[in-house]
mmCIF file of C-alpha atoms in Angstrom:
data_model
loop_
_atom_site.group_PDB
_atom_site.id
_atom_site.type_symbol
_atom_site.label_atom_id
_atom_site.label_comp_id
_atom_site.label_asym_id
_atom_site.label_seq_id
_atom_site.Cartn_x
_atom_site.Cartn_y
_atom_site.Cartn_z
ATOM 1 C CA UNK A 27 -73.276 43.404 -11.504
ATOM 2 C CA UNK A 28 -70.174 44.009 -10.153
ATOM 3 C CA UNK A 29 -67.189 40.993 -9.883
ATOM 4 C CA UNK A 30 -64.328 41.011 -7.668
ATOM 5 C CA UNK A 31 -61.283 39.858 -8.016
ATOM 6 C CA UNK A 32 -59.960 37.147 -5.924
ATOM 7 C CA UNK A 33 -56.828 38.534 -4.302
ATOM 8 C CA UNK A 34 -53.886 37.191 -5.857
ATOM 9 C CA UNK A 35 -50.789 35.694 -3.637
ATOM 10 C CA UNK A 36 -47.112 36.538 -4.190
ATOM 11 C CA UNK A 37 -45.429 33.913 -6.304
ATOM 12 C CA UNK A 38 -42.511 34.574 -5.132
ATOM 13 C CA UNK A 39 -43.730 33.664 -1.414
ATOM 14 C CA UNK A 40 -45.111 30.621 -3.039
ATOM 15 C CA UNK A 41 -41.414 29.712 -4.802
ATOM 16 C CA UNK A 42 -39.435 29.845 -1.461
ATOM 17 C CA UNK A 43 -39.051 26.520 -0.127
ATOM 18 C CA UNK A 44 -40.243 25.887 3.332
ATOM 19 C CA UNK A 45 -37.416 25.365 5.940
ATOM 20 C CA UNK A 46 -36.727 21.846 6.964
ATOM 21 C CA UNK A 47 -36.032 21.193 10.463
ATOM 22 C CA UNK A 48 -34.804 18.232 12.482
ATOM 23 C CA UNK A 49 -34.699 17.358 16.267
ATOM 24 C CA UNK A 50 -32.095 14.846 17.160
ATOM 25 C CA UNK A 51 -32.787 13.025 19.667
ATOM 26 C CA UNK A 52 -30.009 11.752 22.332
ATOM 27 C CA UNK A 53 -29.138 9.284 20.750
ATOM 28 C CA UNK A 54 -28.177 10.702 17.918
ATOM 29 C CA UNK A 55 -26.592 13.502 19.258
ATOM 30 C CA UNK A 56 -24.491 11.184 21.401
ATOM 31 C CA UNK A 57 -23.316 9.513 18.400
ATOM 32 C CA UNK A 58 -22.247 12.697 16.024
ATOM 33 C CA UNK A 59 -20.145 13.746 19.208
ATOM 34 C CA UNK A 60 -18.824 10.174 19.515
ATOM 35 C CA UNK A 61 -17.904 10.015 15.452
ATOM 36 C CA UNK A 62 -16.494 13.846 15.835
ATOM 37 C CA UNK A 63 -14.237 13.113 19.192
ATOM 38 C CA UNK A 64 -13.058 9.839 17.225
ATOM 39 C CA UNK A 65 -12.042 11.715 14.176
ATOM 40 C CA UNK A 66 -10.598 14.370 16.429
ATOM 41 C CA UNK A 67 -8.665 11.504 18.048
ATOM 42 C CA UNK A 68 -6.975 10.256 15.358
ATOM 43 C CA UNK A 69 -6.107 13.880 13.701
ATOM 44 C CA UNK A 70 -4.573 14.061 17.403
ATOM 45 C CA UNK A 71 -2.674 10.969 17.585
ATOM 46 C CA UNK A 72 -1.415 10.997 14.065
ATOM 47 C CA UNK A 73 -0.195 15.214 14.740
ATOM 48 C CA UNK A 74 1.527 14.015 17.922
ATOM 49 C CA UNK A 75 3.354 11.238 16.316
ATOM 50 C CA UNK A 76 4.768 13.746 13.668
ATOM 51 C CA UNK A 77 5.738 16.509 16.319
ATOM 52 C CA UNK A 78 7.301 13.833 18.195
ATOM 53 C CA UNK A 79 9.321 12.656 15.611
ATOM 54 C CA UNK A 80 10.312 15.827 13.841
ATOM 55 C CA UNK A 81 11.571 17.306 17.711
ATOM 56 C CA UNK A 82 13.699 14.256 18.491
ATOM 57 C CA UNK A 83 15.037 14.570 14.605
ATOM 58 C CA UNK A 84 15.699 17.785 14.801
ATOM 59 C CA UNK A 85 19.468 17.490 16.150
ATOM 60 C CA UNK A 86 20.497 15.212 13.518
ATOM 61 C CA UNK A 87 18.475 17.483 10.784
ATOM 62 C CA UNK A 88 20.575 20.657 12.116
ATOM 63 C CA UNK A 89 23.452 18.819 11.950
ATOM 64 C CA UNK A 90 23.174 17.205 8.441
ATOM 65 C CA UNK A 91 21.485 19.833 6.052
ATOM 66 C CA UNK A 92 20.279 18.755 3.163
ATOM 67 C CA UNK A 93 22.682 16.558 2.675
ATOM 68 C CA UNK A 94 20.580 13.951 4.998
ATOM 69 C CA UNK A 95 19.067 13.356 1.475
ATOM 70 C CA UNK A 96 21.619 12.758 -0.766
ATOM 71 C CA UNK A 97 24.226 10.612 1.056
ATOM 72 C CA UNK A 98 24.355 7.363 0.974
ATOM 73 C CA UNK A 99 26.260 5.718 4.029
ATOM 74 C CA UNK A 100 25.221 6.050 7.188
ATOM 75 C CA UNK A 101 27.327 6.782 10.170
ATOM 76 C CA UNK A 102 26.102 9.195 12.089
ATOM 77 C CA UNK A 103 28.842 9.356 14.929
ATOM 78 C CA UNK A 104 31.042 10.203 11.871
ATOM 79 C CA UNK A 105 30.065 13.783 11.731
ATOM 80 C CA UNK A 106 28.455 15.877 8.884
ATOM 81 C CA UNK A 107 28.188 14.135 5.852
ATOM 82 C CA UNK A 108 28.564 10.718 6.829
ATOM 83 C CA UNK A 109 24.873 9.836 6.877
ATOM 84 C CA UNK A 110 21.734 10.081 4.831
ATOM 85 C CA UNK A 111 18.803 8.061 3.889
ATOM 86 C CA UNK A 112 19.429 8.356 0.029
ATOM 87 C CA UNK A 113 20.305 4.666 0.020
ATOM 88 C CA UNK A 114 17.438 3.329 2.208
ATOM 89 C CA UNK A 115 15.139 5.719 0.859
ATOM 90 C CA UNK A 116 15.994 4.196 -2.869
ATOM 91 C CA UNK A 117 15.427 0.906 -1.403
ATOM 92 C CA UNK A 118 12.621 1.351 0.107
ATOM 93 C CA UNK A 119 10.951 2.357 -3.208
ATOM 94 C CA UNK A 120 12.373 -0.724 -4.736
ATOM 95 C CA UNK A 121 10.799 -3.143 -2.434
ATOM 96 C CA UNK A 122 7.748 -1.559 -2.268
ATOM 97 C CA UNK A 123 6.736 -1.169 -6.423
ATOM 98 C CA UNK A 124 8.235 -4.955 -6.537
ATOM 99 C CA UNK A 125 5.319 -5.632 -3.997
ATOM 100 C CA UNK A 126 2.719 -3.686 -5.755
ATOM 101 C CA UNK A 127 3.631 -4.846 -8.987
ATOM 102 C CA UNK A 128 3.192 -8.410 -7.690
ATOM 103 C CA UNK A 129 0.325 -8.155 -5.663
ATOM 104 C CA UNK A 130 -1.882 -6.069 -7.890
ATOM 105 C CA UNK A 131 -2.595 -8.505 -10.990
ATOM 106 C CA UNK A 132 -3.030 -11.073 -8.021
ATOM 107 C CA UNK A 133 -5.453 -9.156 -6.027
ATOM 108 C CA UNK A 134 -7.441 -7.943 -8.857
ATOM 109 C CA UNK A 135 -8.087 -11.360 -10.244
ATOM 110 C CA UNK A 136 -9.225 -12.845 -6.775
ATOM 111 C CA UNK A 137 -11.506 -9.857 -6.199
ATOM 112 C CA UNK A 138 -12.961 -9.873 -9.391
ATOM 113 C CA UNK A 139 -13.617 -14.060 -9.036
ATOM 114 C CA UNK A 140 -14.951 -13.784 -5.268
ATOM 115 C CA UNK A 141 -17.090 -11.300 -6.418
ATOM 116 C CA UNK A 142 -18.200 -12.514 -9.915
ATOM 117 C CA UNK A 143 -17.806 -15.798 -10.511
ATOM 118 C CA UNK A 144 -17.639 -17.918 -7.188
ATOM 119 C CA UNK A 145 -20.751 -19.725 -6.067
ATOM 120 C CA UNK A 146 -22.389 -18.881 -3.389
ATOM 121 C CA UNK A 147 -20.670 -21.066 -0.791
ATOM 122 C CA UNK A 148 -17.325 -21.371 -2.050
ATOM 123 C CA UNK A 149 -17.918 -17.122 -1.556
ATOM 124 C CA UNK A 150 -18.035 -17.319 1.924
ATOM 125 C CA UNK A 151 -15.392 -19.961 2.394
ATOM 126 C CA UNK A 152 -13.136 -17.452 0.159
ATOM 127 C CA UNK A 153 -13.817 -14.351 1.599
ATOM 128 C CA UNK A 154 -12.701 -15.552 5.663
ATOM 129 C CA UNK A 155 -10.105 -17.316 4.268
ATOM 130 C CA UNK A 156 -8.566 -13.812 2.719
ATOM 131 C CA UNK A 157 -10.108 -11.875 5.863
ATOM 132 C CA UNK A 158 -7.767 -14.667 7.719
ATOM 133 C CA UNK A 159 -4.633 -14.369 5.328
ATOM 134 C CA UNK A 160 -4.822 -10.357 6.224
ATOM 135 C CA UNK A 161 -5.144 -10.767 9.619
ATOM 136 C CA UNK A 162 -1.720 -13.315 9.898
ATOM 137 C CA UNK A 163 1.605 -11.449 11.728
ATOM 138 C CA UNK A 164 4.030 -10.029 9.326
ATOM 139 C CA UNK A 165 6.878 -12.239 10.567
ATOM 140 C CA UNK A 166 5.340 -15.368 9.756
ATOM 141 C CA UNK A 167 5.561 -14.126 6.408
ATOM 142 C CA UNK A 168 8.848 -13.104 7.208
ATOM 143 C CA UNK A 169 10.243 -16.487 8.528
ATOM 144 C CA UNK A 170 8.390 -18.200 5.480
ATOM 145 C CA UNK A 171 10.113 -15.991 3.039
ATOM 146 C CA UNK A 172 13.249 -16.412 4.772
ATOM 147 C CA UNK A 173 13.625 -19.944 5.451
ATOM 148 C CA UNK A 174 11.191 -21.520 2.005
ATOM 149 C CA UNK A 175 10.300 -19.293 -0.516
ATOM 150 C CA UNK A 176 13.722 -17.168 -1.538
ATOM 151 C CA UNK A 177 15.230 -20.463 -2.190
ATOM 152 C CA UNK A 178 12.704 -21.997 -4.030
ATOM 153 C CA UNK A 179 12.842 -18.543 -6.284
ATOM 154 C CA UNK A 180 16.191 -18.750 -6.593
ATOM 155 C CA UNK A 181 16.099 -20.927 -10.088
ATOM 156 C CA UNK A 182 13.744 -17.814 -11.150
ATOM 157 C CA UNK A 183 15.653 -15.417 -10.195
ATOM 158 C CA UNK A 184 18.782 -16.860 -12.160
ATOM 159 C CA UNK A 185 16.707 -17.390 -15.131
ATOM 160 C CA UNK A 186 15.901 -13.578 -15.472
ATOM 161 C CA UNK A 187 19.482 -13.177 -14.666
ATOM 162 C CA UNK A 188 20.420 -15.476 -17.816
ATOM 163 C CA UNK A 189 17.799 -13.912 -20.391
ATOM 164 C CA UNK A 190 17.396 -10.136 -18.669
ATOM 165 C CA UNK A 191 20.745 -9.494 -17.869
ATOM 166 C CA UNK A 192 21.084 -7.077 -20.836
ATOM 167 C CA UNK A 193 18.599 -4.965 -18.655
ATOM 168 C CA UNK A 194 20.515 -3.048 -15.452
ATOM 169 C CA UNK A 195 17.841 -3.887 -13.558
ATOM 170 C CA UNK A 196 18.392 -7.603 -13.562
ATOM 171 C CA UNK A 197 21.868 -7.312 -14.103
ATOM 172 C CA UNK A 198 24.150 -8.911 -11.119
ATOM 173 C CA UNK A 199 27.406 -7.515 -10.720
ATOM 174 C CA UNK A 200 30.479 -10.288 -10.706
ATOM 175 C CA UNK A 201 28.365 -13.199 -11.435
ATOM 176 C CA UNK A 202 28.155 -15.349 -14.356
ATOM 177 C CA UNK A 203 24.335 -16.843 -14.967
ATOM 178 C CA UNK A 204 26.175 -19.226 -17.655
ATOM 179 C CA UNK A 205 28.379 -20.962 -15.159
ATOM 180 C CA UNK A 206 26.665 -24.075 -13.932
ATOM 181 C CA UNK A 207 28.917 -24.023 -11.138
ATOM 182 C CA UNK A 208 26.918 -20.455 -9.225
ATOM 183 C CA UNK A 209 25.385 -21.582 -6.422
ATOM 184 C CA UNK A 210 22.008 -20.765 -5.548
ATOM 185 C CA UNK A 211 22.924 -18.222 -2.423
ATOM 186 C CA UNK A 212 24.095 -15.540 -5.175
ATOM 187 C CA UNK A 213 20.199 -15.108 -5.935
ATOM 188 C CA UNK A 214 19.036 -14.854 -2.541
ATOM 189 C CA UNK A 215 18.725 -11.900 0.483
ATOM 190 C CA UNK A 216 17.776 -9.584 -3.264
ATOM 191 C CA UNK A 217 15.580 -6.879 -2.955
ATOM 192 C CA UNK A 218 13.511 -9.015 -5.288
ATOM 193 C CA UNK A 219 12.736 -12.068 -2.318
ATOM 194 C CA UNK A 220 11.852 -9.394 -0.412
ATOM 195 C CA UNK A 221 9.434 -7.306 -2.534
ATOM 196 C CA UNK A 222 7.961 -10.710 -2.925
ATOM 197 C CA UNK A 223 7.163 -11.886 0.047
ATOM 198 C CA UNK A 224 5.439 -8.305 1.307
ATOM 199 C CA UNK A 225 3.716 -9.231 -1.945
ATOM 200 C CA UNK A 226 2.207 -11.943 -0.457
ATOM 201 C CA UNK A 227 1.403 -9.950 2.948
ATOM 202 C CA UNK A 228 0.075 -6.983 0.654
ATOM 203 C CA UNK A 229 -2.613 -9.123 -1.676
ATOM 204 C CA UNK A 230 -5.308 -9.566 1.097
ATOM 205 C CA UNK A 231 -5.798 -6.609 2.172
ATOM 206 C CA UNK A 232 -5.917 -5.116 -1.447
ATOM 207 C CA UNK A 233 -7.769 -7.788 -2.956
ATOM 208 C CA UNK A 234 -11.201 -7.486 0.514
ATOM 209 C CA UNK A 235 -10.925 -3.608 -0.495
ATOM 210 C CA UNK A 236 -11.240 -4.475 -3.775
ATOM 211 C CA UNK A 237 -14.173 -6.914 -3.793
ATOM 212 C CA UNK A 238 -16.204 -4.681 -1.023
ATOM 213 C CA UNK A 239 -16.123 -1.787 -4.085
ATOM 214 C CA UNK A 240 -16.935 -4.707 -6.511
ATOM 215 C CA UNK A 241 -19.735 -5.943 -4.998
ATOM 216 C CA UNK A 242 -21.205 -2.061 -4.674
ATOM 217 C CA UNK A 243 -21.522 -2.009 -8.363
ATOM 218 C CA UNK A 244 -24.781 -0.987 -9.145
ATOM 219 C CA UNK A 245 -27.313 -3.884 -10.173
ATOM 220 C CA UNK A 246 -29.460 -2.009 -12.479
ATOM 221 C CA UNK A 247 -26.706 -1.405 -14.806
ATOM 222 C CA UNK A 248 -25.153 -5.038 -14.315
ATOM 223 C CA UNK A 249 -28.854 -6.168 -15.881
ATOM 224 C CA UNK A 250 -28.668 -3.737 -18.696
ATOM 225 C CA UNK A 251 -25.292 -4.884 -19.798
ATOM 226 C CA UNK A 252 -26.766 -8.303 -19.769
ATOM 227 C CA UNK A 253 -29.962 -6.887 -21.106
ATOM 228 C CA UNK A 254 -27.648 -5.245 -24.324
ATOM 229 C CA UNK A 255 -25.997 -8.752 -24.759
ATOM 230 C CA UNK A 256 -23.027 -8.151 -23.335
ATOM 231 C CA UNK A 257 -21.287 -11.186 -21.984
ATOM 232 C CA UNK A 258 -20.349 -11.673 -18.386
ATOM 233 C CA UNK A 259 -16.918 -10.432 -19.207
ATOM 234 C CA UNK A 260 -18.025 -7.606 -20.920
ATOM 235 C CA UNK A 261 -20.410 -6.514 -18.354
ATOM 236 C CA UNK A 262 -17.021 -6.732 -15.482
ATOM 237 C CA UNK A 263 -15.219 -4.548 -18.196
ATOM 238 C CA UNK A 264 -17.822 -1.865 -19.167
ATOM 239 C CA UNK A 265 -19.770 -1.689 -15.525
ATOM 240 C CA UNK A 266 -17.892 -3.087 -12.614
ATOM 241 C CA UNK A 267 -14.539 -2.062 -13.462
ATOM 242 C CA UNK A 268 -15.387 1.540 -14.333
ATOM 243 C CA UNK A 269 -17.270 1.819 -11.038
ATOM 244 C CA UNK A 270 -14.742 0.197 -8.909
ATOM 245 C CA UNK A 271 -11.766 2.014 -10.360
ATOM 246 C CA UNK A 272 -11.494 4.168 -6.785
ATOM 247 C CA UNK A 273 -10.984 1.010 -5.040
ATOM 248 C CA UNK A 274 -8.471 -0.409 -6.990
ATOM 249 C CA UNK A 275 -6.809 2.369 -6.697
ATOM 250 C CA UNK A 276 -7.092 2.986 -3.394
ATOM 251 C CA UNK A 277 -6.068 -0.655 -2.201
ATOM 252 C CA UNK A 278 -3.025 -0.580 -3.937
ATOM 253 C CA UNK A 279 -2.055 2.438 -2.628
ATOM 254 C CA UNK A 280 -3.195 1.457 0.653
ATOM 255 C CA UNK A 281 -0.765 -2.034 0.123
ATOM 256 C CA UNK A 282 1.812 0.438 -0.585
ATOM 257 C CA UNK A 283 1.800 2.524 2.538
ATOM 258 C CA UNK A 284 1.971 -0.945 4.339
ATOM 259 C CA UNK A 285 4.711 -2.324 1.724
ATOM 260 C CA UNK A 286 6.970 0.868 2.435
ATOM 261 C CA UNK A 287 6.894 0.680 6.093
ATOM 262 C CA UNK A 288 6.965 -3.326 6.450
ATOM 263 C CA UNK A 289 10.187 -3.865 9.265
ATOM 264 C CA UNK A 290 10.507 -7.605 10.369
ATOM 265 C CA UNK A 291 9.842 -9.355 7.404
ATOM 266 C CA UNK A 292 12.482 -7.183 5.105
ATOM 267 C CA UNK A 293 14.610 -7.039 8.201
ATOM 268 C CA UNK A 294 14.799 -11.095 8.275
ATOM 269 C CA UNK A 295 15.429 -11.088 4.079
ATOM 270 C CA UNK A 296 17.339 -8.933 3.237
ATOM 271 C CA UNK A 297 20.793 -8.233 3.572
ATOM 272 C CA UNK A 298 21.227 -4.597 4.718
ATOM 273 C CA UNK A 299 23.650 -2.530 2.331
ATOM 274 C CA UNK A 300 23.979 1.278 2.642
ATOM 275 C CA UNK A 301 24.350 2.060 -1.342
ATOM 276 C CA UNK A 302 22.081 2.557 -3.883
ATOM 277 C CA UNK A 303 21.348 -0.662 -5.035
ATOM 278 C CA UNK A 304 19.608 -0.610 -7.970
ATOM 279 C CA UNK A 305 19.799 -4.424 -9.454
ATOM 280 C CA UNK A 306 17.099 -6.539 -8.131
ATOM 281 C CA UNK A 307 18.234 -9.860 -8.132
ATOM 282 C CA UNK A 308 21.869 -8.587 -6.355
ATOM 283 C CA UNK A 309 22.370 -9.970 -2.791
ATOM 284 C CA UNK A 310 22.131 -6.928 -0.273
ATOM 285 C CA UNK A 311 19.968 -3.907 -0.592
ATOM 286 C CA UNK A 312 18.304 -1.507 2.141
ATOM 287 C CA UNK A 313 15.309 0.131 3.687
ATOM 288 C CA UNK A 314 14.260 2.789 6.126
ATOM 289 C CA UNK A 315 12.064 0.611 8.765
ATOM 290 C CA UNK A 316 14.407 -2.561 8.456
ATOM 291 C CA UNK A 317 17.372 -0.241 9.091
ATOM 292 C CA UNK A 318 16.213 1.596 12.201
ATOM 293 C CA UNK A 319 15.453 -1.941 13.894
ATOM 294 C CA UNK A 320 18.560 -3.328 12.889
ATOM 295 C CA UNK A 321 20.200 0.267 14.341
ATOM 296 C CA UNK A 322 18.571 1.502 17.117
ATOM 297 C CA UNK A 323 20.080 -0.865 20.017
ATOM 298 C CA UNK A 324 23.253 -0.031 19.980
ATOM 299 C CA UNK A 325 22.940 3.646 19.374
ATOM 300 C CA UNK A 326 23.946 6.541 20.542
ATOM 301 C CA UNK A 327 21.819 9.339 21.591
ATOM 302 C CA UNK A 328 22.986 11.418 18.336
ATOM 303 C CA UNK A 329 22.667 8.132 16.261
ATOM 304 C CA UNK A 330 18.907 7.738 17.735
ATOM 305 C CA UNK A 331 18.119 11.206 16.647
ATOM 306 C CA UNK A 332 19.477 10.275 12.952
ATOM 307 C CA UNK A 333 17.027 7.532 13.241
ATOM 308 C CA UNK A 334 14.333 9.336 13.916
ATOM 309 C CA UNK A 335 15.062 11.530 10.954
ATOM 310 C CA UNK A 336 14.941 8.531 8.914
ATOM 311 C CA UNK A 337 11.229 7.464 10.735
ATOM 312 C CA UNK A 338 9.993 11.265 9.735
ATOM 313 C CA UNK A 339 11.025 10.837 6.977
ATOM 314 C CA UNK A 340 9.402 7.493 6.181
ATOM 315 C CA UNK A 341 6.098 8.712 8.021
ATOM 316 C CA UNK A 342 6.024 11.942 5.721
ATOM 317 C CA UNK A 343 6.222 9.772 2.025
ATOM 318 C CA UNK A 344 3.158 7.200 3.885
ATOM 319 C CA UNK A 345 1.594 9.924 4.769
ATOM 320 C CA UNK A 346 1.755 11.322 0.878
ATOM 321 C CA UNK A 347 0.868 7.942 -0.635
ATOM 322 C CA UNK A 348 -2.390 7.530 2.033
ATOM 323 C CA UNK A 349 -3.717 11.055 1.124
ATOM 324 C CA UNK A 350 -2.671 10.500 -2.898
ATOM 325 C CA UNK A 351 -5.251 7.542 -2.594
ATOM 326 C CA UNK A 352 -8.107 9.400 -1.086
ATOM 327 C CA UNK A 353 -8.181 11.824 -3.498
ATOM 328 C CA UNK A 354 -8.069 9.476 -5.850
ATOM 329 C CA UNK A 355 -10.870 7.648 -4.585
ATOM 330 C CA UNK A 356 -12.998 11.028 -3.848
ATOM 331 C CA UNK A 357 -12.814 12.004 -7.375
ATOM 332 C CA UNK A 358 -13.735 8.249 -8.198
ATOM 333 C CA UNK A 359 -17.321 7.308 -8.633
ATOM 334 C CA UNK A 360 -17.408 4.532 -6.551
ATOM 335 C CA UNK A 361 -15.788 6.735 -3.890
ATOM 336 C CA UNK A 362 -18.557 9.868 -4.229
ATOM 337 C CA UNK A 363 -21.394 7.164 -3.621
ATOM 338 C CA UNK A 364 -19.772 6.299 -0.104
#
């Protein structure tokens, strides 16, 4: 008897996968072009504001050089050389990591208790309440700053005067902390009030950024923690802070961009100075945004071109710190899972 061999198929037909195909319906399709036209959009907008700013800039960059970098003063009716943003630019800086530096332990500390320690309730109540605080104009802060807070800082600021003053940074020039006889004004209109009070505009939007990541930390590895015996503490330092270290990240950055670009409420504070003012607590400082509102009325058309050299070059370093921060948070882990 005779046996035949059943016919044997090609593996290698059998190993390729079999194509998976999908048919949107309009629905969909109507909302990939919607989410493509509105990222299209912004890429638009965001081009147009650059090439609009870089060709009205261009006369005073011609004019200037490089030198539009390193000088301090700024007069541009004086001619070549008599203007620059190294002063502002310096300022700028100044006010902004005072802000950060501020408004990061706070934000981190409210996130991490809305999000891990509040009950229930009070979570809610908390969370609109910060949602609120965000949402409030910059020059209330601004008038608040201006008319409470930098004199109720002033006995702080004299203090670090008295004890820091062996530190340039908290040095001020032609004043003696010792004499009981200062008044308070010396320690006001200081880059310091300022950085403070966009600290306060700065902390709610970093701090609902912060909890949103928070509260994405994954549950099955909060349990294990607790499962391990780790303590609530330890489980926030070995779980949620790991995961959400994109998002703290990428809300202070994102409180930068807005600290570096804030206009009314610096503009109200401080007192505008075109050096390099490097002391802190020392009345008179200056910024780019503050100094092209407190500028551009009575300009001339040169001057207004000088001014928006200054704006490009304020809206090239946000535009470095925004896209700093989502790299950061793409190469985080809490950033690859969204």
């Amino acid at each position: 008897m005779t046996t035949v061999a059943a016919p044997v198929e090609d593996a290698r037909e059998e190993d390729v996968p079999r194509p998976i195909t999908a048919n949107p319906g309009l629905p969909d399709r109507i909302f990939l072009a919607w989410a493509k036209g509105s990222g299209a959009f912004v890429l638009v907008v965001m081009l147009g504001v650059g090439g609009y700013l870089a060709v009205r800039a261009s006369e005073a960059l011609s004019t200037a050089g490089l030198s539009f970098l390193t000088t301090e003063s700024w007069n541009p009716d004086g001619g070549k050389g008599q203007f620059g943003i190294a002063a502002v630019l310096v300022g700028t800086l100044l006010v902004g990591g005072i802000a950060v530096l501020l408004a990061v332990p706070l934000a981190l500390g409210s996130a991490l208790y809305i999000s891990e320690y509040a009950p229930r309730k009070l979570r809610r109540t908390l969370i609109g309440m910060v949602d609120l605080m965000a949402a409030v104009p910059s020059v209330v802060y601004g008038v608040w700053g201006y008319k409470l807070l930098q004199y109720q800082l002033a006995g702080v600021a004299r203090w670090l005067s008295t004890w820091l003053d062996w530190i340039p940074l908290f040095k001020v020039n032609g004043v003696d902390p010792n004499d009981p006889l200062t008044p308070p004004l010396v320690y006001t209109a200081s880059s310091l009030m300022a950085g403070t009070v966009v600290a306060f505009m700065i902390t709610p939007i970093m701090c609902s950024i912060m909890r949103e990541v928070f509260d994405q930390a994954p549950a099955g590895e909060r349990e294990g923690a607790y499962a391990l015996g780790s303590t609530r503490w330890g489980m926030i330092r070995s779980v949620v802070l790991p995961f959400g270290r994109g998002g703290i990240i990428g809300g202070t950055m994102l409180g930068l961009g807005r600290a570096l670009g804030e206009t009314i409420t610096v503009y109200l504070i401080l007192s505008m100075a075109f050096e390099i003012q490097p002391h802190v607590l020392q009345t008179g400082g200056s910024a780019v945004a503050p100094m092209i509102a407190l500028r551009y009325g009575d300009s001339t058309p040169f001057s207004i071109s000088a001014l928006m050299a200054a704006g490009l070059a304020l809206f090239l370093l946000t535009l470095v710190v925004n896209f700093a921060a989502a790299a950061v948070v793409a190469r985080s882990r809490s950033g690859a899972s969204s």
